[in-house]
Amino acid sequence: MRLSLLWLNEWIDHGLAPDKLAEKLTSLGLETKITEDRRGAFNNVVVGKVLSVGPHPNADAIRLTTVNAGAEPLTIVCGAPNVAAGQTVAVALVGASLPNGMKMEKRKIRGVESSGMICSEAELGISAESSGIMVLDDAFDAGAALSSLLELEDVMFEVDLTPNRGDCLGVVGVAREVAAITGAKPKVPPLLFRVPSPAPASGISGLGVEVKDAEACPRYTALEISGVRVAPSPFKIRRRLLACGIRPINNVVDATNYAMLETGNPLHAFDRRFIKGSIVVRGARAGEEFTTLDGKTFRLEAGMPLIADSEKGLALAGVMGGLNSGVLPDTTDIILEAAYFDPVITRRTSKKLGLGTESSYRFERGVDPEGVKLASMIAARMMTENAGGKQGGFVDAYPKKIQPPPIKLRSGKAGKILGVELNPGRELDYLTLLGFKCDYGADGVITATAPSHRHDIKGEIDLIEEIARLHGFENIPETLPRLPQHDSSREGRYAKRREVNRLLVASGFFEAVNYSFINPDWRRNLGLVAGEPVQMENRINAELSELRTSLVPGLLKTLSFNLRQGEEKLSLFETGSVFRMAGGDSAEEFMTAGMMTCGDEEIFSSKLGRDFHRLKGVVANVVRAAARVEPEFPFLPGDAKKKFLYGHRQVGISVRGTQIGYMGQVHPLSADYFDVHLGVVCFELSLDALLASVGKAPKARPIPRFPGIKRDVALVVSEHSEAGGIIETMLGADARIRQCRLFDLYNGPQVGAGLKSLAFRLFFMDAERTMTDKDGDDIIASILKLAKEKHGAVLRG
Amino acid sequence: MAAENPVERLLSLKGEVSSLPFPADEKELDALRVKYLGKKGAVSVVSQEMRHVPAAQKPEAGRLLQEIRTAVEGLVERAETEIKRNRVLREIENEFFDATLPGTAPEFGSAHPISAVMDEIVDIFSGMGFQVEEGPETESDLYNFEKLNFPPEHPARDMQDTFRLTGVDKILRTHTSPVQIRAMEKYGAPLAVIAPGKVYRCDADVTHSPMFHQIEGFVIDKDITMGDLKGTLQAFVRRFYGQDAKIRFRPSFFPFVEPGAEVDVSCVLCGAKGCRVCKNSGWLEILGAGMVHPNVLSAAGVDPNAWGGFAFGLGIERLAMLKYGVDDIRLFFENDMRFLRQF
């Protein structure tokens, strides 16, 4: 909310410099910043009387004027089309500097020296109006400083109000806060002294007011004003409205907006000509059409509160008036509405219609039900002062009195929650300064009733917060609590994520963080079928419309992006949630996925798929370290195979027989869709499943007492034999075979066409005795025999 | 060939070997070995002559021969060691070795800057005794708003632009605060929790991302005060920003805490002197905090008359942007290697 210092000063003498004022308000919870400081910006800008206007000797479009600016008549060159003799104008004298940074000097314009400038509103920084000079009230004296006459030297603040403080959405509300923190008394501004003191007559002749929906409209007032002459508002009013971000319209509508900015209570002016019969506050009929002031037509839902007459809707209660009954240039008689509309109901209407206004914004946050009349009086006064109106009858329908409940503050409770020493006297002082009515009971309990504008005060804790605000958060001493103890088993998943991430980083992978929402085309193209995806109803970007069911699409996008930037070798991983629909609800799983490019290997041509095995090794390391168990990499059955991976270059990742993930090489056609034209291998595993399979801490075993022996053996097999099966056979040949590690794979000319050689280093050990060479020979013999039977393997010569 | 007095000859040989010069290199050593220990060397020759020595002189001659042999062999052995040592030292001294060749171990990757900052913050609070808790990213309105004291149709809901999901009564959580409710329902009181995670708001520009990260922290116990909240957060900023970091509390509003506060830290970039980043205020807004609202405790099944607590929440991206001098939040989610490699 924009706040004018000069306007605020009309309501309170706080004696604070603008920066101190901002600081005080901020310390109360009204975050306030100075946005514009115009003090001293209008030196040497004075009132001038245009004495004569004549042609410029060297130019047709500009003219020479003589202006009385308080001393000797000045010659001023002026290009404005509307300049005329006899006008009272704003003159920037030589030496003036204007808010737009312009400095006035004596200078020649097309050969004629100009002693200053006649200003437009834009040049004075008052509005965007630059088509002509600003014409002032003739009552102003030549040579008078403009700033004091037009209150130009204002300071503007931006007050960032939290949604609970609807009461501060007006100058009066801020003045109340300033009063509470400074102890200064708010004052009644001069305008109000001129408000007719006798209350207006009760009732408007010829107009009934009936509130049918008291839930939506606990209070409705109507005030009759007749004989207005619609015209622009005086400069001062327009300037204040503009400074606060509201476009001036005319002296009637401006009065309602001005009163709203001042009190926080929105108002609406109807042209009486268009009200047929009585004013009725009622719920709309289903499908009832209504056209707002700005010409938009809405089909209303049943029950949306409407201000209507006997025939039609006149205004969407608390939101916006209708096109059919607003103030027109020839309007003379006004019915001025000031009301209290229910916050929740107003908000519901505004949200459903997608129509948010200054008015609905304030009603949603709760206006002061007791301030309704004041707001009406202020607007009425302005209409009589500035539009020549005459105040008539007044109707105040208040079917549902808004009564703040008394709230109890237990003795010592505030101090206990805040951690400060507070005596009841202090508590009473603070609450009283904020307008609470308080009783101090014999039991030490304070019973406080909030002022009518404080809708946010509902319970004891609210009173404590008020006390804390005035006591000052800076006066609460810092202490350290003794924290309750917990058991580390509660923290499994987060710790496991960090462990897995660290292992991947140490394996050369860079962590990526992608959005959780993806383009469904990415998923479809990959043929990801695991689970129905969760769709988003609203989105930031039309394409990213569903929650990811896998981390792979995002990583492929990231890979593709970086390849386009000229990267060549990439290893990326991501950890995060994936989502799917499950039994009518959304289910989440926490996953880690890794992806790396396959060196410089040409797609389609790789025989060995070395990077597949490199990644397999990384995955094995990670699972072994994080789950304390050796993973298996089983082949997946046909229907479990991933469509976006090569049919033969994919395996599951399992722990103790439970599958926790998969890995493989991305199919070239899938990669192609992502504009990736080199080999890519990836894995994805469920951290939740990994966590569930973590083994117990190991129990130490004794170190073997007898040395073992090492043997190397190279087998020649068909090039389509799988090493996994051969290793399994070898390990099964004798219980004393403790390790079998492949160290060479060769399929060149030396072993013959269609064959390959696999070389293994074996380690044998007997727990009971030292093994002999003969033991070794025997084991090798049984290995060779089995390998020959099962795999047709022969010892490489 | 036989000398007239073999003992004399042995004595003379002994005299000779006792004053042999120490061989300077392998060549001299070889010459020495050949001259005395070779097949035709002096020591071999005299030992062959021993059979001609008269029996009476044999013991003395034998002793002398042994002395001579020991002396020569000792010399040879010492020389061998010394010469080898000199050679090794010389070789090491004179070798060419290129220690500037790059290391050959596989390169490390790196954690994402958001993870790094998140882990750092979690570690600080873990060290104080907070337990780590996580919650679901798809949340119900009940947990994301209602139990946190955001009534339906309350304007406070406008503070958080929500992503709704289709065909399921869920939203993407707009903050990590629902973990407060979930943890209290799961463990009851007392409790001290730090809850990191992803959150979502329908908003995107230079400082807003539709997905970002928060850390929620809260303590529920008897006699927890707002002073405890201030002390805890002051301890945190000291650990995170250094001993000189100060905090400032300003009243603010979050429905699930009361009193509620915005917490500023003295600007870490200019030492609170005022700079572009802190907009010359000397302060940076880094988190929201307050005392857990009694309605929140009740909603989570904790008796607000017996228990109280404080809670705070901070945005990781904001802290990471300040820490690493990143001025566009979108960089965190583009995953450009030229960005990621810097961390």
CSV table of N, CA and C in Angstrom, one decimal, chain B residues 118-210:
chain,number,residue,atom,x,y,z
B,118,MET,N,22.0,-26.9,1.6
B,118,MET,CA,21.0,-27.6,2.4
B,118,MET,C,21.7,-28.5,3.4
B,119,ASP,N,22.6,-29.3,2.9
B,119,ASP,CA,23.3,-30.2,3.8
B,119,ASP,C,24.1,-29.4,4.9
B,120,GLU,N,24.7,-28.3,4.5
B,120,GLU,CA,25.4,-27.5,5.5
B,120,GLU,C,24.5,-27.0,6.6
B,121,ILE,N,23.3,-26.5,6.2
B,121,ILE,CA,22.3,-26.0,7.2
B,121,ILE,C,21.8,-27.2,8.1
B,122,VAL,N,21.5,-28.3,7.4
B,122,VAL,CA,21.0,-29.4,8.2
B,122,VAL,C,22.0,-29.9,9.2
B,123,ASP,N,23.3,-29.9,8.8
B,123,ASP,CA,24.4,-30.3,9.7
B,123,ASP,C,24.4,-29.4,11.0
B,124,ILE,N,24.3,-28.1,10.7
B,124,ILE,CA,24.4,-27.2,11.9
B,124,ILE,C,23.2,-27.5,12.9
B,125,PHE,N,22.0,-27.7,12.3
B,125,PHE,CA,20.9,-27.9,13.3
B,125,PHE,C,21.0,-29.3,13.8
B,126,SER,N,21.5,-30.3,13.1
B,126,SER,CA,21.7,-31.7,13.6
B,126,SER,C,22.6,-31.6,14.8
B,127,GLY,N,23.7,-30.8,14.6
B,127,GLY,CA,24.7,-30.7,15.7
B,127,GLY,C,24.1,-30.1,16.9
B,128,MET,N,23.0,-29.3,16.8
B,128,MET,CA,22.4,-28.7,18.0
B,128,MET,C,21.4,-29.8,18.6
B,129,GLY,N,21.1,-30.8,17.9
B,129,GLY,CA,20.2,-31.8,18.4
B,129,GLY,C,18.9,-32.0,17.7
B,130,PHE,N,18.7,-31.3,16.6
B,130,PHE,CA,17.5,-31.4,15.8
B,130,PHE,C,17.5,-32.7,15.0
B,131,GLN,N,16.4,-33.4,14.9
B,131,GLN,CA,16.3,-34.6,14.1
B,131,GLN,C,15.8,-34.3,12.7
B,132,VAL,N,16.3,-35.0,11.7
B,132,VAL,CA,15.9,-34.7,10.3
B,132,VAL,C,14.6,-35.5,10.0
B,133,GLU,N,13.7,-34.8,9.4
B,133,GLU,CA,12.4,-35.4,9.0
B,133,GLU,C,12.1,-34.9,7.6
B,134,GLU,N,11.4,-35.8,6.8
B,134,GLU,CA,11.0,-35.3,5.5
B,134,GLU,C,9.5,-35.6,5.4
B,135,GLY,N,8.9,-34.9,4.4
B,135,GLY,CA,7.4,-35.1,4.2
B,135,GLY,C,7.2,-35.2,2.7
B,136,PRO,N,5.9,-35.6,2.4
B,136,PRO,CA,5.6,-35.8,1.0
B,136,PRO,C,5.5,-34.4,0.3
B,137,GLU,N,5.8,-34.4,-1.0
B,137,GLU,CA,5.8,-33.2,-1.8
B,137,GLU,C,4.4,-33.0,-2.4
B,138,THR,N,3.6,-34.1,-2.6
B,138,THR,CA,2.2,-33.9,-2.9
B,138,THR,C,1.5,-34.0,-1.6
B,139,GLU,N,0.8,-32.9,-1.2
B,139,GLU,CA,0.2,-32.8,0.1
B,139,GLU,C,-1.3,-32.5,0.0
B,140,SER,N,-2.0,-32.8,1.0
B,140,SER,CA,-3.4,-32.4,1.0
B,140,SER,C,-3.6,-31.0,1.5
B,141,ASP,N,-4.7,-30.4,1.2
B,141,ASP,CA,-5.0,-29.0,1.6
B,141,ASP,C,-5.0,-29.0,3.2
B,142,LEU,N,-5.5,-30.1,3.7
B,142,LEU,CA,-5.5,-30.3,5.2
B,142,LEU,C,-4.2,-30.0,5.9
B,143,TYR,N,-3.2,-30.7,5.3
B,143,TYR,CA,-1.8,-30.6,6.0
B,143,TYR,C,-1.1,-29.3,5.5
B,144,ASN,N,-1.3,-28.9,4.2
B,144,ASN,CA,-0.6,-27.8,3.7
B,144,ASN,C,-1.1,-26.5,4.3
B,145,PHE,N,-2.4,-26.4,4.5
B,145,PHE,CA,-3.1,-25.2,4.9
B,145,PHE,C,-3.9,-25.3,6.2
B,146,GLU,N,-4.9,-26.2,6.2
B,146,GLU,CA,-5.9,-26.1,7.3
B,146,GLU,C,-5.3,-26.3,8.7
B,147,LYS,N,-4.6,-27.4,8.8
B,147,LYS,CA,-4.0,-27.7,10.1
B,147,LYS,C,-2.9,-26.7,10.5
B,148,LEU,N,-2.4,-25.9,9.5
B,148,LEU,CA,-1.5,-24.9,9.8
B,148,LEU,C,-2.2,-23.5,10.0
B,149,ASN,N,-3.5,-23.6,10.3
B,149,ASN,CA,-4.2,-22.4,10.7
B,149,ASN,C,-4.4,-21.5,9.5
B,150,PHE,N,-4.5,-22.0,8.3
B,150,PHE,CA,-4.9,-21.2,7.2
B,150,PHE,C,-6.4,-21.6,7.0
B,151,PRO,N,-7.3,-20.9,7.4
B,151,PRO,CA,-8.7,-21.3,7.2
B,151,PRO,C,-9.0,-21.2,5.7
B,152,PRO,N,-10.0,-22.0,5.3
B,152,PRO,CA,-10.4,-21.9,3.8
B,152,PRO,C,-10.8,-20.4,3.6
B,153,GLU,N,-10.5,-19.9,2.4
B,153,GLU,CA,-10.9,-18.6,2.0
B,153,GLU,C,-10.1,-17.5,2.8
B,154,HIS,N,-9.0,-17.8,3.4
B,154,HIS,CA,-8.3,-16.8,4.1
B,154,HIS,C,-7.3,-16.1,3.1
B,155,PRO,N,-7.2,-14.8,3.2
B,155,PRO,CA,-6.3,-14.1,2.2
B,155,PRO,C,-4.9,-14.6,2.4
B,156,ALA,N,-4.5,-15.1,3.5
B,156,ALA,CA,-3.1,-15.6,3.7
B,156,ALA,C,-2.8,-16.6,2.7
B,157,ARG,N,-3.8,-17.3,2.1
B,157,ARG,CA,-3.5,-18.3,1.1
B,157,ARG,C,-3.0,-17.7,-0.2
B,158,ASP,N,-3.2,-16.4,-0.3
B,158,ASP,CA,-2.7,-15.7,-1.5
B,158,ASP,C,-1.2,-15.5,-1.4
B,159,MET,N,-0.6,-15.6,-0.2
B,159,MET,CA,0.8,-15.5,-0.1
B,159,MET,C,1.5,-16.6,-0.8
B,160,GLN,N,0.8,-17.7,-1.1
B,160,GLN,CA,1.4,-18.9,-1.7
B,160,GLN,C,0.6,-19.4,-2.8
B,161,ASP,N,1.0,-19.1,-4.0
B,161,ASP,CA,0.3,-19.5,-5.2
B,161,ASP,C,0.5,-21.0,-5.4
B,162,THR,N,-0.6,-21.7,-5.4
B,162,THR,CA,-0.6,-23.1,-5.2
B,162,THR,C,-0.8,-23.9,-6.6
B,163,PHE,N,0.0,-24.9,-6.8
B,163,PHE,CA,-0.2,-25.8,-7.9
B,163,PHE,C,-1.2,-26.9,-7.4
B,164,ARG,N,-2.3,-27.0,-8.2
B,164,ARG,CA,-3.3,-28.1,-7.8
B,164,ARG,C,-3.1,-29.2,-8.8
B,165,LEU,N,-3.4,-30.4,-8.3
B,165,LEU,CA,-3.3,-31.6,-9.2
B,165,LEU,C,-4.7,-32.1,-9.6
B,166,THR,N,-4.7,-32.8,-10.8
B,166,THR,CA,-5.9,-33.2,-11.4
B,166,THR,C,-6.3,-34.6,-10.9
B,167,GLY,N,-7.5,-34.8,-10.6
B,167,GLY,CA,-8.0,-36.2,-10.4
B,167,GLY,C,-7.6,-36.7,-9.0
B,168,VAL,N,-7.0,-35.9,-8.2
B,168,VAL,CA,-6.6,-36.4,-6.9
B,168,VAL,C,-6.7,-35.2,-5.9
B,169,ASP,N,-7.1,-35.4,-4.7
B,169,ASP,CA,-7.4,-34.3,-3.8
B,169,ASP,C,-6.1,-33.8,-3.1
B,170,LYS,N,-5.1,-33.4,-4.0
B,170,LYS,CA,-3.8,-33.0,-3.5
B,170,LYS,C,-3.3,-31.8,-4.2
B,171,ILE,N,-2.3,-31.1,-3.6
B,171,ILE,CA,-1.6,-30.0,-4.2
B,171,ILE,C,-0.1,-30.3,-4.1
B,172,LEU,N,0.7,-29.5,-4.8
B,172,LEU,CA,2.1,-29.6,-4.5
B,172,LEU,C,2.3,-28.7,-3.3
B,173,ARG,N,3.0,-29.2,-2.3
B,173,ARG,CA,3.1,-28.4,-1.1
B,173,ARG,C,3.8,-27.1,-1.4
B,174,THR,N,3.3,-26.1,-0.7
B,174,THR,CA,3.9,-24.7,-1.0
B,174,THR,C,4.9,-24.4,0.0
B,175,HIS,N,5.1,-25.2,1.0
B,175,HIS,CA,6.1,-24.9,2.0
B,175,HIS,C,6.4,-26.2,2.8
B,176,THR,N,7.5,-26.3,3.5
B,176,THR,CA,7.9,-27.5,4.3
B,176,THR,C,7.1,-27.5,5.6
B,177,SER,N,6.3,-26.5,5.9
B,177,SER,CA,5.7,-26.5,7.2
B,177,SER,C,4.7,-27.7,7.5
B,178,PRO,N,4.1,-28.3,6.5
B,178,PRO,CA,3.3,-29.5,6.8
B,178,PRO,C,4.1,-30.6,7.6
B,179,VAL,N,5.4,-30.6,7.5
B,179,VAL,CA,6.2,-31.5,8.2
B,179,VAL,C,6.0,-31.3,9.7
B,180,GLN,N,5.7,-30.1,10.1
B,180,GLN,CA,5.4,-29.9,11.6
B,180,GLN,C,4.3,-30.8,12.0
B,181,ILE,N,3.2,-30.7,11.3
B,181,ILE,CA,2.0,-31.5,11.7
B,181,ILE,C,2.4,-33.0,11.6
B,182,ARG,N,3.0,-33.4,10.5
B,182,ARG,CA,3.2,-34.8,10.3
B,182,ARG,C,4.1,-35.4,11.4
B,183,ALA,N,5.2,-34.6,11.7
B,183,ALA,CA,6.1,-35.1,12.7
B,183,ALA,C,5.5,-35.1,14.1
B,184,MET,N,4.7,-34.1,14.4
B,184,MET,CA,4.0,-34.1,15.7
B,184,MET,C,3.0,-35.3,15.8
B,185,GLU,N,2.3,-35.5,14.7
B,185,GLU,CA,1.4,-36.6,14.8
B,185,GLU,C,2.1,-38.0,14.9
B,186,LYS,N,3.3,-38.1,14.3
B,186,LYS,CA,4.0,-39.3,14.3
B,186,LYS,C,4.7,-39.5,15.7
B,187,TYR,N,5.4,-38.5,16.2
B,187,TYR,CA,6.2,-38.7,17.4
B,187,TYR,C,5.6,-38.1,18.7
B,188,GLY,N,4.7,-37.1,18.5
B,188,GLY,CA,4.2,-36.4,19.7
B,188,GLY,C,5.2,-35.5,20.2
B,189,ALA,N,5.0,-35.0,21.4
B,189,ALA,CA,6.0,-34.0,22.0
B,189,ALA,C,6.7,-34.7,23.1
B,190,PRO,N,7.9,-34.3,23.5
B,190,PRO,CA,8.7,-33.2,22.9
B,190,PRO,C,9.4,-33.6,21.6
B,191,LEU,N,9.8,-32.6,20.9
B,191,LEU,CA,10.3,-32.9,19.6
B,191,LEU,C,11.2,-31.7,19.1
B,192,ALA,N,12.3,-32.0,18.4
B,192,ALA,CA,13.0,-31.0,17.7
B,192,ALA,C,13.4,-31.5,16.3
B,193,VAL,N,12.8,-30.8,15.3
B,193,VAL,CA,12.9,-31.3,14.0
B,193,VAL,C,13.5,-30.3,13.0
B,194,ILE,N,14.3,-30.8,12.1
B,194,ILE,CA,14.7,-30.0,10.9
B,194,ILE,C,14.3,-30.7,9.7
B,195,ALA,N,13.5,-30.0,8.8
B,195,ALA,CA,12.9,-30.7,7.7
B,195,ALA,C,13.2,-30.0,6.4
B,196,PRO,N,14.2,-30.6,5.6
B,196,PRO,CA,14.5,-30.0,4.3
B,196,PRO,C,13.7,-30.6,3.2
B,197,GLY,N,13.5,-29.9,2.1
B,197,GLY,CA,12.8,-30.5,1.0
B,197,GLY,C,12.4,-29.5,-0.1
B,198,LYS,N,11.8,-30.1,-1.1
B,198,LYS,CA,11.4,-29.3,-2.2
B,198,LYS,C,10.0,-28.7,-2.0
B,199,VAL,N,9.7,-27.5,-2.4
B,199,VAL,CA,8.4,-26.9,-2.3
B,199,VAL,C,8.1,-26.3,-3.7
B,200,TYR,N,6.8,-26.0,-3.9
B,200,TYR,CA,6.4,-25.5,-5.2
B,200,TYR,C,5.4,-24.3,-5.1
B,201,ARG,N,5.6,-23.3,-5.9
B,201,ARG,CA,4.6,-22.2,-6.0
B,201,ARG,C,4.6,-21.8,-7.5
B,202,CYS,N,3.4,-21.5,-7.9
B,202,CYS,CA,3.1,-21.1,-9.3
B,202,CYS,C,3.6,-19.7,-9.5
B,203,ASP,N,4.8,-19.5,-9.8
B,203,ASP,CA,5.5,-18.2,-9.8
B,203,ASP,C,6.8,-18.4,-10.5
B,204,ALA,N,7.2,-17.5,-11.4
B,204,ALA,CA,8.5,-17.7,-12.0
B,204,ALA,C,9.1,-16.3,-12.5
B,205,ASP,N,10.2,-15.9,-12.0
B,205,ASP,CA,11.0,-14.8,-12.5
B,205,ASP,C,12.4,-14.9,-12.0
B,206,VAL,N,13.2,-13.8,-12.0
B,206,VAL,CA,14.6,-13.8,-11.7
B,206,VAL,C,14.8,-14.3,-10.2
B,207,THR,N,13.8,-14.0,-9.3
B,207,THR,CA,14.0,-14.4,-7.9
B,207,THR,C,13.0,-15.5,-7.5
B,208,HIS,N,12.1,-15.9,-8.4
B,208,HIS,CA,11.1,-16.9,-8.0
B,208,HIS,C,11.2,-18.1,-9.0
B,209,SER,N,11.2,-19.3,-8.4
B,209,SER,CA,11.2,-20.4,-9.2
B,209,SER,C,10.0,-21.2,-8.9
B,210,PRO,N,9.3,-21.9,-9.8
B,210,PRO,CA,8.1,-22.7,-9.5
B,210,PRO,C,8.5,-23.8,-8.5
